[in-house]
Amino acid sequence: MEESLYEYWERFKRLCAIFPHHQISKQLLLQYFYEGLNIMDKSMIDAVNEGALGDMTPASTRGLIEKMASNSQQFNMRSDAIVLRGVHNVGASNALEHKKLESKIDALTTLVSHLASNQKSAAPTKLCGICTSTNHPTDRCPSLQESTGPDNNRIMICPLTYITLVGGIIPT
């Protein structure tokens, strides 16, 4: 719950009294106070001083806020709305809408259950990270297999490219 202008002003004054040697000018302190106000309190202060808080002296600004804070305490300008809590009955006029909502929820529940069961039955497809084939996993990719040719040259076998290495050098 938000504090009232009076509570906020009193807290601000207590903090200023507790920390008197803060080296912040009075005008800047009042500006900080103003920036921390809620929208309604800012609007009231702007309306009273025609939106020019910076044009007022710190003493007149303090006096204005002091008056407004004491008024907010005296008249409690906050709108404290009463919230009724509890269980509310659904009347007969809403029975049709209630049935429609129930049927929609049932349909969504069935759909989600169906999707979940289909996901469990479908096994994830493994894909080779080298040649993107689905026939083997990455660690068994043919491109990783080396074999030796008839003249002791190493041959790298890959389904996508065939390269013959002669003494470890790729021929051009």
Short mmCIF file of N, CA and C in Angstrom, two decimals:
data_model
loop_
_atom_site.label_atom_id
_atom_site.label_comp_id
_atom_site.label_asym_id
_atom_site.label_seq_id
_atom_site.Cartn_x
_atom_site.Cartn_y
_atom_site.Cartn_z
N MET A 1 0.83 -1.17 0.00
CA MET A 1 0.00 0.00 0.00
C MET A 1 0.88 1.24 0.00
N GLU A 2 0.50 2.23 -0.77
CA GLU A 2 1.28 3.46 -0.85
C GLU A 2 1.10 4.28 0.42
N GLU A 3 2.17 4.98 0.79
CA GLU A 3 2.03 5.86 1.93
C GLU A 3 1.45 7.19 1.49
N SER A 4 0.79 7.86 2.40
CA SER A 4 0.17 9.14 2.08
C SER A 4 1.25 10.21 1.95
N LEU A 5 0.85 11.35 1.40
CA LEU A 5 1.77 12.48 1.28
C LEU A 5 2.30 12.86 2.66
N TYR A 6 1.42 12.85 3.65
CA TYR A 6 1.83 13.20 5.01
C TYR A 6 2.89 12.23 5.52
N GLU A 7 2.66 10.93 5.36
CA GLU A 7 3.62 9.92 5.83
C GLU A 7 4.96 10.06 5.11
N TYR A 8 4.90 10.29 3.81
CA TYR A 8 6.11 10.44 3.00
C TYR A 8 6.88 11.69 3.43
N TRP A 9 6.17 12.80 3.66
CA TRP A 9 6.80 14.05 4.08
C TRP A 9 7.43 13.90 5.46
N GLU A 10 6.74 13.24 6.39
CA GLU A 10 7.29 13.04 7.73
C GLU A 10 8.53 12.15 7.68
N ARG A 11 8.52 11.12 6.88
CA ARG A 11 9.69 10.25 6.74
C ARG A 11 10.85 11.03 6.15
N PHE A 12 10.58 11.87 5.16
CA PHE A 12 11.60 12.70 4.53
C PHE A 12 12.22 13.64 5.57
N LYS A 13 11.39 14.28 6.38
CA LYS A 13 11.90 15.21 7.39
C LYS A 13 12.74 14.47 8.44
N ARG A 14 12.32 13.27 8.83
CA ARG A 14 13.10 12.47 9.80
C ARG A 14 14.47 12.14 9.24
N LEU A 15 14.52 11.75 7.97
CA LEU A 15 15.81 11.42 7.36
C LEU A 15 16.71 12.64 7.28
N CYS A 16 16.15 13.78 6.94
CA CYS A 16 16.94 15.01 6.89
C CYS A 16 17.47 15.38 8.27
N ALA A 17 16.69 15.12 9.32
CA ALA A 17 17.12 15.42 10.69
C ALA A 17 18.20 14.44 11.15
N ILE A 18 18.09 13.20 10.74
CA ILE A 18 19.07 12.18 11.15
C ILE A 18 20.41 12.42 10.47
N PHE A 19 20.38 12.85 9.21
CA PHE A 19 21.61 13.06 8.44
C PHE A 19 21.73 14.54 8.03
N PRO A 20 22.06 15.42 8.98
CA PRO A 20 22.08 16.85 8.66
C PRO A 20 23.30 17.28 7.84
N HIS A 21 24.37 16.52 7.86
CA HIS A 21 25.60 16.92 7.18
C HIS A 21 25.78 16.15 5.87
N HIS A 22 24.80 16.17 5.03
CA HIS A 22 24.81 15.39 3.80
C HIS A 22 25.36 16.16 2.61
N GLN A 23 25.60 17.46 2.75
CA GLN A 23 26.17 18.31 1.70
C GLN A 23 25.30 18.39 0.45
N ILE A 24 24.00 18.20 0.58
CA ILE A 24 23.07 18.34 -0.55
C ILE A 24 22.24 19.58 -0.28
N SER A 25 22.12 20.44 -1.30
CA SER A 25 21.39 21.70 -1.11
C SER A 25 19.92 21.43 -0.81
N LYS A 26 19.29 22.41 -0.14
CA LYS A 26 17.88 22.26 0.22
C LYS A 26 17.01 22.15 -1.02
N GLN A 27 17.35 22.92 -2.05
CA GLN A 27 16.57 22.89 -3.29
C GLN A 27 16.64 21.50 -3.93
N LEU A 28 17.84 20.91 -3.95
CA LEU A 28 18.01 19.59 -4.54
C LEU A 28 17.30 18.51 -3.71
N LEU A 29 17.35 18.64 -2.39
CA LEU A 29 16.63 17.70 -1.53
C LEU A 29 15.13 17.74 -1.81
N LEU A 30 14.59 18.95 -1.96
CA LEU A 30 13.16 19.08 -2.25
C LEU A 30 12.84 18.52 -3.64
N GLN A 31 13.77 18.68 -4.58
CA GLN A 31 13.57 18.11 -5.91
C GLN A 31 13.53 16.58 -5.82
N TYR A 32 14.44 16.00 -5.02
CA TYR A 32 14.43 14.54 -4.83
C TYR A 32 13.12 14.09 -4.19
N PHE A 33 12.64 14.85 -3.21
CA PHE A 33 11.37 14.54 -2.57
C PHE A 33 10.25 14.54 -3.62
N TYR A 34 10.22 15.56 -4.45
CA TYR A 34 9.19 15.70 -5.47
C TYR A 34 9.22 14.53 -6.45
N GLU A 35 10.43 14.13 -6.86
CA GLU A 35 10.56 13.03 -7.82
C GLU A 35 10.07 11.70 -7.24
N GLY A 36 10.08 11.56 -5.93
CA GLY A 36 9.62 10.33 -5.29
C GLY A 36 8.12 10.28 -5.05
N LEU A 37 7.43 11.38 -5.34
CA LEU A 37 5.98 11.40 -5.11
C LEU A 37 5.24 10.54 -6.13
N ASN A 38 4.04 10.11 -5.75
CA ASN A 38 3.22 9.40 -6.73
C ASN A 38 2.60 10.42 -7.68
N ILE A 39 2.00 9.96 -8.74
CA ILE A 39 1.51 10.83 -9.80
C ILE A 39 0.45 11.80 -9.29
N MET A 40 -0.45 11.32 -8.43
CA MET A 40 -1.52 12.18 -7.94
C MET A 40 -0.96 13.34 -7.11
N ASP A 41 -0.02 13.05 -6.22
CA ASP A 41 0.56 14.10 -5.38
C ASP A 41 1.39 15.08 -6.21
N LYS A 42 2.11 14.57 -7.21
CA LYS A 42 2.85 15.47 -8.11
C LYS A 42 1.89 16.41 -8.83
N SER A 43 0.79 15.85 -9.31
CA SER A 43 -0.19 16.67 -10.03
C SER A 43 -0.76 17.75 -9.14
N MET A 44 -1.03 17.43 -7.88
CA MET A 44 -1.57 18.44 -6.96
C MET A 44 -0.56 19.55 -6.72
N ILE A 45 0.70 19.20 -6.49
CA ILE A 45 1.73 20.21 -6.26
C ILE A 45 1.93 21.06 -7.50
N ASP A 46 1.93 20.42 -8.68
CA ASP A 46 2.07 21.18 -9.93
C ASP A 46 0.91 22.15 -10.12
N ALA A 47 -0.29 21.72 -9.77
CA ALA A 47 -1.46 22.59 -9.94
C ALA A 47 -1.40 23.79 -9.00
N VAL A 48 -0.94 23.57 -7.78
CA VAL A 48 -0.89 24.66 -6.80
C VAL A 48 0.16 25.70 -7.19
N ASN A 49 1.33 25.27 -7.64
CA ASN A 49 2.39 26.23 -7.95
C ASN A 49 2.57 26.44 -9.45
N GLU A 50 1.58 26.09 -10.23
CA GLU A 50 1.55 26.28 -11.68
C GLU A 50 2.72 25.57 -12.37
N GLY A 51 3.11 24.42 -11.85
CA GLY A 51 4.10 23.57 -12.50
C GLY A 51 5.52 24.08 -12.44
N ALA A 52 5.82 25.05 -11.59
CA ALA A 52 7.16 25.63 -11.55
C ALA A 52 7.75 25.49 -10.15
N LEU A 53 7.97 24.28 -9.71
CA LEU A 53 8.53 24.03 -8.39
C LEU A 53 9.93 24.63 -8.28
N GLY A 54 10.68 24.60 -9.36
CA GLY A 54 12.04 25.13 -9.36
C GLY A 54 12.11 26.64 -9.24
N ASP A 55 11.02 27.35 -9.55
CA ASP A 55 11.00 28.81 -9.46
C ASP A 55 10.76 29.29 -8.03
N MET A 56 10.32 28.40 -7.16
CA MET A 56 10.03 28.78 -5.78
C MET A 56 11.30 28.66 -4.93
N THR A 57 11.37 29.43 -3.87
CA THR A 57 12.50 29.31 -2.95
C THR A 57 12.32 28.02 -2.14
N PRO A 58 13.42 27.48 -1.62
CA PRO A 58 13.29 26.27 -0.81
C PRO A 58 12.34 26.46 0.38
N ALA A 59 12.34 27.65 0.99
CA ALA A 59 11.46 27.88 2.14
C ALA A 59 10.00 27.86 1.72
N SER A 60 9.67 28.51 0.58
CA SER A 60 8.27 28.52 0.14
C SER A 60 7.84 27.14 -0.35
N THR A 61 8.75 26.40 -0.97
CA THR A 61 8.44 25.03 -1.41
C THR A 61 8.16 24.15 -0.20
N ARG A 62 9.00 24.28 0.82
CA ARG A 62 8.81 23.51 2.05
C ARG A 62 7.48 23.85 2.71
N GLY A 63 7.14 25.14 2.74
CA GLY A 63 5.88 25.57 3.33
C GLY A 63 4.68 25.01 2.58
N LEU A 64 4.76 25.02 1.24
CA LEU A 64 3.68 24.49 0.42
C LEU A 64 3.48 23.00 0.68
N ILE A 65 4.58 22.26 0.67
CA ILE A 65 4.49 20.81 0.89
C ILE A 65 4.00 20.52 2.30
N GLU A 66 4.45 21.31 3.26
CA GLU A 66 4.01 21.13 4.65
C GLU A 66 2.49 21.29 4.77
N LYS A 67 1.94 22.33 4.13
CA LYS A 67 0.49 22.55 4.16
C LYS A 67 -0.26 21.40 3.49
N MET A 68 0.23 21.00 2.32
CA MET A 68 -0.45 19.92 1.59
C MET A 68 -0.38 18.61 2.37
N ALA A 69 0.76 18.36 3.01
CA ALA A 69 0.90 17.12 3.79
C ALA A 69 -0.04 17.12 4.98
N SER A 70 -0.15 18.26 5.67
CA SER A 70 -1.05 18.29 6.83
C SER A 70 -2.50 18.16 6.38
N ASN A 71 -2.84 18.73 5.22
CA ASN A 71 -4.20 18.55 4.69
C ASN A 71 -4.47 17.10 4.32
N SER A 72 -3.47 16.44 3.74
CA SER A 72 -3.68 15.04 3.35
C SER A 72 -3.85 14.16 4.57
N GLN A 73 -3.21 14.54 5.69
CA GLN A 73 -3.39 13.77 6.92
C GLN A 73 -4.77 14.04 7.51
N GLN A 74 -5.17 15.31 7.48
CA GLN A 74 -6.44 15.69 8.10
C GLN A 74 -7.62 15.14 7.32
N PHE A 75 -7.57 15.23 5.99
CA PHE A 75 -8.72 14.84 5.18
C PHE A 75 -8.54 13.50 4.49
N ASN A 76 -7.37 12.88 4.62
CA ASN A 76 -7.07 11.59 4.01
C ASN A 76 -7.55 11.55 2.58
N MET A 77 -6.84 12.23 1.70
CA MET A 77 -7.25 12.40 0.32
C MET A 77 -7.08 11.14 -0.51
N ARG A 78 -6.46 10.13 0.04
CA ARG A 78 -6.29 8.87 -0.70
C ARG A 78 -7.64 8.20 -0.87
N SER A 79 -7.82 7.58 -2.00
CA SER A 79 -9.07 6.83 -2.21
C SER A 79 -8.82 5.40 -1.77
N ASP A 80 -9.28 5.09 -0.59
CA ASP A 80 -9.12 3.74 -0.06
C ASP A 80 -10.34 2.93 -0.47
N ALA A 81 -10.23 2.27 -1.60
CA ALA A 81 -11.35 1.47 -2.11
C ALA A 81 -11.50 0.22 -1.26
N ILE A 82 -12.72 -0.12 -0.97
CA ILE A 82 -13.01 -1.32 -0.19
C ILE A 82 -13.12 -2.48 -1.16
N VAL A 83 -12.32 -3.49 -0.92
CA VAL A 83 -12.32 -4.66 -1.78
C VAL A 83 -13.12 -5.75 -1.09
N LEU A 84 -14.17 -6.20 -1.75
CA LEU A 84 -14.98 -7.30 -1.22
C LEU A 84 -14.36 -8.60 -1.67
N ARG A 85 -14.05 -9.43 -0.71
CA ARG A 85 -13.44 -10.71 -1.04
C ARG A 85 -14.38 -11.81 -0.60
N GLY A 86 -14.33 -12.90 -1.32
CA GLY A 86 -15.15 -14.03 -0.95
C GLY A 86 -15.56 -14.82 -2.18
N VAL A 87 -16.37 -15.79 -1.97
CA VAL A 87 -16.86 -16.63 -3.05
C VAL A 87 -18.13 -16.00 -3.60
N HIS A 88 -18.18 -15.86 -4.90
CA HIS A 88 -19.35 -15.26 -5.53
C HIS A 88 -20.11 -16.35 -6.28
N ASN A 89 -21.40 -16.36 -6.13
CA ASN A 89 -22.23 -17.36 -6.81
C ASN A 89 -22.40 -17.00 -8.27
N VAL A 90 -22.45 -18.03 -9.10
CA VAL A 90 -22.73 -17.85 -10.51
C VAL A 90 -24.23 -18.00 -10.67
N GLY A 91 -24.86 -16.97 -11.16
CA GLY A 91 -26.31 -16.98 -11.30
C GLY A 91 -26.77 -17.80 -12.48
N ALA A 92 -28.06 -18.00 -12.57
CA ALA A 92 -28.65 -18.78 -13.65
C ALA A 92 -28.43 -18.11 -14.99
N SER A 93 -28.34 -16.78 -15.02
CA SER A 93 -28.15 -16.07 -16.29
C SER A 93 -26.77 -16.36 -16.88
N ASN A 94 -25.82 -16.71 -16.02
CA ASN A 94 -24.47 -17.01 -16.50
C ASN A 94 -24.24 -18.50 -16.70
N ALA A 95 -25.24 -19.31 -16.51
CA ALA A 95 -25.08 -20.77 -16.61
C ALA A 95 -24.66 -21.19 -18.01
N LEU A 96 -25.22 -20.57 -19.04
CA LEU A 96 -24.86 -20.92 -20.41
C LEU A 96 -23.39 -20.59 -20.69
N GLU A 97 -22.95 -19.41 -20.26
CA GLU A 97 -21.55 -19.03 -20.44
C GLU A 97 -20.64 -19.96 -19.66
N HIS A 98 -21.08 -20.35 -18.48
CA HIS A 98 -20.31 -21.26 -17.65
C HIS A 98 -20.13 -22.61 -18.36
N LYS A 99 -21.19 -23.13 -18.97
CA LYS A 99 -21.11 -24.40 -19.71
C LYS A 99 -20.17 -24.28 -20.90
N LYS A 100 -20.24 -23.13 -21.61
CA LYS A 100 -19.35 -22.92 -22.75
C LYS A 100 -17.89 -22.92 -22.31
N LEU A 101 -17.61 -22.24 -21.21
CA LEU A 101 -16.24 -22.21 -20.70
C LEU A 101 -15.77 -23.60 -20.28
N GLU A 102 -16.64 -24.36 -19.64
CA GLU A 102 -16.28 -25.72 -19.25
C GLU A 102 -15.96 -26.58 -20.46
N SER A 103 -16.76 -26.46 -21.52
CA SER A 103 -16.51 -27.27 -22.72
C SER A 103 -15.21 -26.84 -23.40
N LYS A 104 -14.90 -25.55 -23.39
CA LYS A 104 -13.64 -25.09 -23.97
C LYS A 104 -12.45 -25.60 -23.16
N ILE A 105 -12.58 -25.58 -21.85
CA ILE A 105 -11.49 -26.08 -21.00
C ILE A 105 -11.30 -27.58 -21.22
N ASP A 106 -12.40 -28.32 -21.34
CA ASP A 106 -12.31 -29.76 -21.61
C ASP A 106 -11.63 -30.02 -22.94
N ALA A 107 -11.98 -29.24 -23.96
CA ALA A 107 -11.38 -29.41 -25.29
C ALA A 107 -9.88 -29.11 -25.24
N LEU A 108 -9.50 -28.06 -24.53
CA LEU A 108 -8.07 -27.74 -24.41
C LEU A 108 -7.32 -28.81 -23.64
N THR A 109 -7.92 -29.35 -22.60
CA THR A 109 -7.29 -30.41 -21.83
C THR A 109 -7.07 -31.64 -22.69
N THR A 110 -8.07 -32.00 -23.49
CA THR A 110 -7.95 -33.15 -24.39
C THR A 110 -6.85 -32.91 -25.42
N LEU A 111 -6.80 -31.72 -25.98
CA LEU A 111 -5.78 -31.38 -26.98
C LEU A 111 -4.38 -31.46 -26.39
N VAL A 112 -4.19 -30.92 -25.21
CA VAL A 112 -2.87 -30.96 -24.57
C VAL A 112 -2.48 -32.40 -24.25
N SER A 113 -3.41 -33.20 -23.77
CA SER A 113 -3.12 -34.61 -23.48
C SER A 113 -2.73 -35.36 -24.75
N HIS A 114 -3.45 -35.08 -25.84
CA HIS A 114 -3.16 -35.72 -27.12
C HIS A 114 -1.77 -35.33 -27.62
N LEU A 115 -1.44 -34.06 -27.53
CA LEU A 115 -0.12 -33.59 -27.96
C LEU A 115 0.98 -34.21 -27.11
N ALA A 116 0.76 -34.33 -25.81
CA ALA A 116 1.76 -34.91 -24.93
C ALA A 116 1.98 -36.39 -25.24
N SER A 117 0.91 -37.13 -25.54
CA SER A 117 1.07 -38.55 -25.84
C SER A 117 1.76 -38.75 -27.18
N ASN A 118 1.51 -37.87 -28.16
CA ASN A 118 2.19 -37.97 -29.45
C ASN A 118 3.67 -37.66 -29.32
N GLN A 119 4.02 -36.76 -28.43
CA GLN A 119 5.43 -36.42 -28.25
C GLN A 119 6.19 -37.58 -27.64
N LYS A 120 5.58 -38.31 -26.74
CA LYS A 120 6.25 -39.43 -26.09
C LYS A 120 6.51 -40.56 -27.08
N SER A 121 5.59 -40.78 -28.03
CA SER A 121 5.74 -41.90 -28.95
C SER A 121 6.76 -41.63 -30.04
N ALA A 122 6.95 -40.40 -30.41
CA ALA A 122 7.91 -40.07 -31.47
C ALA A 122 9.31 -40.01 -30.89
N ALA A 123 10.20 -40.91 -31.37
CA ALA A 123 11.57 -40.92 -30.90
C ALA A 123 12.34 -39.79 -31.59
N PRO A 124 13.20 -39.12 -30.87
CA PRO A 124 13.96 -38.04 -31.49
C PRO A 124 14.93 -38.59 -32.51
N THR A 125 15.02 -37.95 -33.66
CA THR A 125 15.91 -38.37 -34.73
C THR A 125 17.31 -37.88 -34.44
N LYS A 126 18.28 -38.82 -34.52
CA LYS A 126 19.67 -38.43 -34.31
C LYS A 126 20.24 -37.97 -35.63
N LEU A 127 20.99 -36.91 -35.58
CA LEU A 127 21.54 -36.29 -36.77
C LEU A 127 23.05 -36.21 -36.61
N CYS A 128 23.78 -36.60 -37.65
CA CYS A 128 25.23 -36.52 -37.63
C CYS A 128 25.63 -35.05 -37.68
N GLY A 129 26.50 -34.66 -36.77
CA GLY A 129 26.95 -33.27 -36.71
C GLY A 129 27.95 -32.91 -37.78
N ILE A 130 28.48 -33.89 -38.51
CA ILE A 130 29.48 -33.62 -39.55
C ILE A 130 28.84 -33.55 -40.93
N CYS A 131 28.12 -34.62 -41.31
CA CYS A 131 27.56 -34.67 -42.66
C CYS A 131 26.04 -34.52 -42.68
N THR A 132 25.43 -34.32 -41.53
CA THR A 132 23.98 -34.14 -41.35
C THR A 132 23.14 -35.32 -41.83
N SER A 133 23.72 -36.49 -41.84
CA SER A 133 22.98 -37.69 -42.22
C SER A 133 22.21 -38.20 -41.01
N THR A 134 21.08 -38.84 -41.25
CA THR A 134 20.31 -39.45 -40.17
C THR A 134 20.60 -40.95 -40.06
N ASN A 135 21.51 -41.46 -40.89
CA ASN A 135 21.82 -42.89 -40.90
C ASN A 135 22.81 -43.31 -39.82
N HIS A 136 23.51 -42.36 -39.21
CA HIS A 136 24.52 -42.70 -38.21
C HIS A 136 24.73 -41.51 -37.27
N PRO A 137 25.22 -41.80 -36.04
CA PRO A 137 25.54 -40.69 -35.13
C PRO A 137 26.87 -40.05 -35.52
N THR A 138 27.19 -38.93 -34.91
CA THR A 138 28.40 -38.18 -35.25
C THR A 138 29.66 -39.00 -35.05
N ASP A 139 29.76 -39.76 -33.97
CA ASP A 139 30.99 -40.51 -33.70
C ASP A 139 31.21 -41.68 -34.65
N ARG A 140 30.22 -42.02 -35.47
CA ARG A 140 30.38 -43.11 -36.44
C ARG A 140 30.29 -42.60 -37.88
N CYS A 141 30.54 -41.34 -38.06
CA CYS A 141 30.48 -40.76 -39.40
C CYS A 141 31.59 -41.36 -40.27
N PRO A 142 31.26 -41.76 -41.50
CA PRO A 142 32.28 -42.33 -42.39
C PRO A 142 33.43 -41.37 -42.68
N SER A 143 33.18 -40.08 -42.56
CA SER A 143 34.26 -39.13 -42.84
C SER A 143 35.35 -39.18 -41.78
N LEU A 144 35.05 -39.77 -40.62
CA LEU A 144 36.06 -39.91 -39.58
C LEU A 144 36.87 -41.19 -39.75
N GLN A 145 36.43 -42.08 -40.65
CA GLN A 145 37.12 -43.35 -40.87
C GLN A 145 38.29 -43.13 -41.83
N GLU A 146 39.43 -43.69 -41.47
CA GLU A 146 40.60 -43.61 -42.34
C GLU A 146 40.90 -45.01 -42.86
N SER A 147 41.29 -45.08 -44.09
CA SER A 147 41.76 -46.36 -44.62
C SER A 147 43.00 -46.08 -45.46
N THR A 148 43.77 -47.12 -45.70
CA THR A 148 45.01 -46.97 -46.45
C THR A 148 44.82 -47.53 -47.85
N GLY A 149 45.25 -46.77 -48.84
CA GLY A 149 45.13 -47.20 -50.23
C GLY A 149 46.22 -48.20 -50.58
N PRO A 150 46.22 -48.71 -51.85
CA PRO A 150 47.20 -49.73 -52.26
C PRO A 150 48.64 -49.24 -52.19
N ASP A 151 48.89 -47.95 -52.37
CA ASP A 151 50.26 -47.44 -52.32
C ASP A 151 50.54 -46.72 -50.99
N ASN A 152 49.89 -47.18 -49.90
CA ASN A 152 50.04 -46.66 -48.54
C ASN A 152 49.69 -45.18 -48.40
N ASN A 153 48.88 -44.64 -49.31
CA ASN A 153 48.35 -43.28 -49.15
C ASN A 153 47.10 -43.36 -48.28
N ARG A 154 46.93 -42.39 -47.37
CA ARG A 154 45.74 -42.39 -46.52
C ARG A 154 44.58 -41.81 -47.31
N ILE A 155 43.45 -42.51 -47.24
CA ILE A 155 42.25 -42.06 -47.94
C ILE A 155 41.20 -41.73 -46.89
N MET A 156 40.67 -40.53 -46.93
CA MET A 156 39.58 -40.14 -46.04
C MET A 156 38.29 -40.39 -46.80
N ILE A 157 37.40 -41.15 -46.19
CA ILE A 157 36.15 -41.47 -46.84
C ILE A 157 35.05 -40.59 -46.23
N CYS A 158 34.40 -39.87 -47.07
CA CYS A 158 33.29 -39.02 -46.63
C CYS A 158 32.21 -39.11 -47.69
N PRO A 159 30.95 -39.26 -47.30
CA PRO A 159 29.89 -39.38 -48.29
C PRO A 159 29.71 -38.12 -49.13
N LEU A 160 30.17 -36.99 -48.62
CA LEU A 160 29.98 -35.75 -49.37
C LEU A 160 31.18 -35.41 -50.24
N THR A 161 32.40 -35.69 -49.76
CA THR A 161 33.61 -35.36 -50.53
C THR A 161 34.60 -36.51 -50.40
N TYR A 162 35.32 -36.77 -51.46
CA TYR A 162 36.35 -37.80 -51.46
C TYR A 162 37.69 -37.12 -51.68
N ILE A 163 38.57 -37.22 -50.68
CA ILE A 163 39.86 -36.56 -50.76
C ILE A 163 40.93 -37.62 -50.55
N THR A 164 41.92 -37.64 -51.40
CA THR A 164 43.05 -38.55 -51.23
C THR A 164 44.21 -37.73 -50.70
N LEU A 165 44.72 -38.14 -49.56
CA LEU A 165 45.85 -37.44 -48.98
C LEU A 165 47.12 -38.19 -49.35
N VAL A 166 48.06 -37.50 -49.91
CA VAL A 166 49.35 -38.10 -50.26
C VAL A 166 50.37 -37.53 -49.29
N GLY A 167 50.85 -38.35 -48.40
CA GLY A 167 51.83 -37.89 -47.42
C GLY A 167 51.30 -36.77 -46.53
N GLY A 168 50.01 -36.71 -46.30
CA GLY A 168 49.43 -35.71 -45.43
C GLY A 168 49.16 -34.38 -46.11
N ILE A 169 49.43 -34.29 -47.44
CA ILE A 169 49.21 -33.04 -48.17
C ILE A 169 48.08 -33.26 -49.16
N ILE A 170 47.16 -32.31 -49.22
CA ILE A 170 46.05 -32.41 -50.16
C ILE A 170 46.56 -31.97 -51.53
N PRO A 171 46.44 -32.87 -52.56
CA PRO A 171 46.90 -32.48 -53.90
C PRO A 171 45.98 -31.42 -54.51
N THR A 172 46.56 -30.53 -55.30
CA THR A 172 45.77 -29.47 -55.94
C THR A 172 45.57 -29.74 -57.40
#
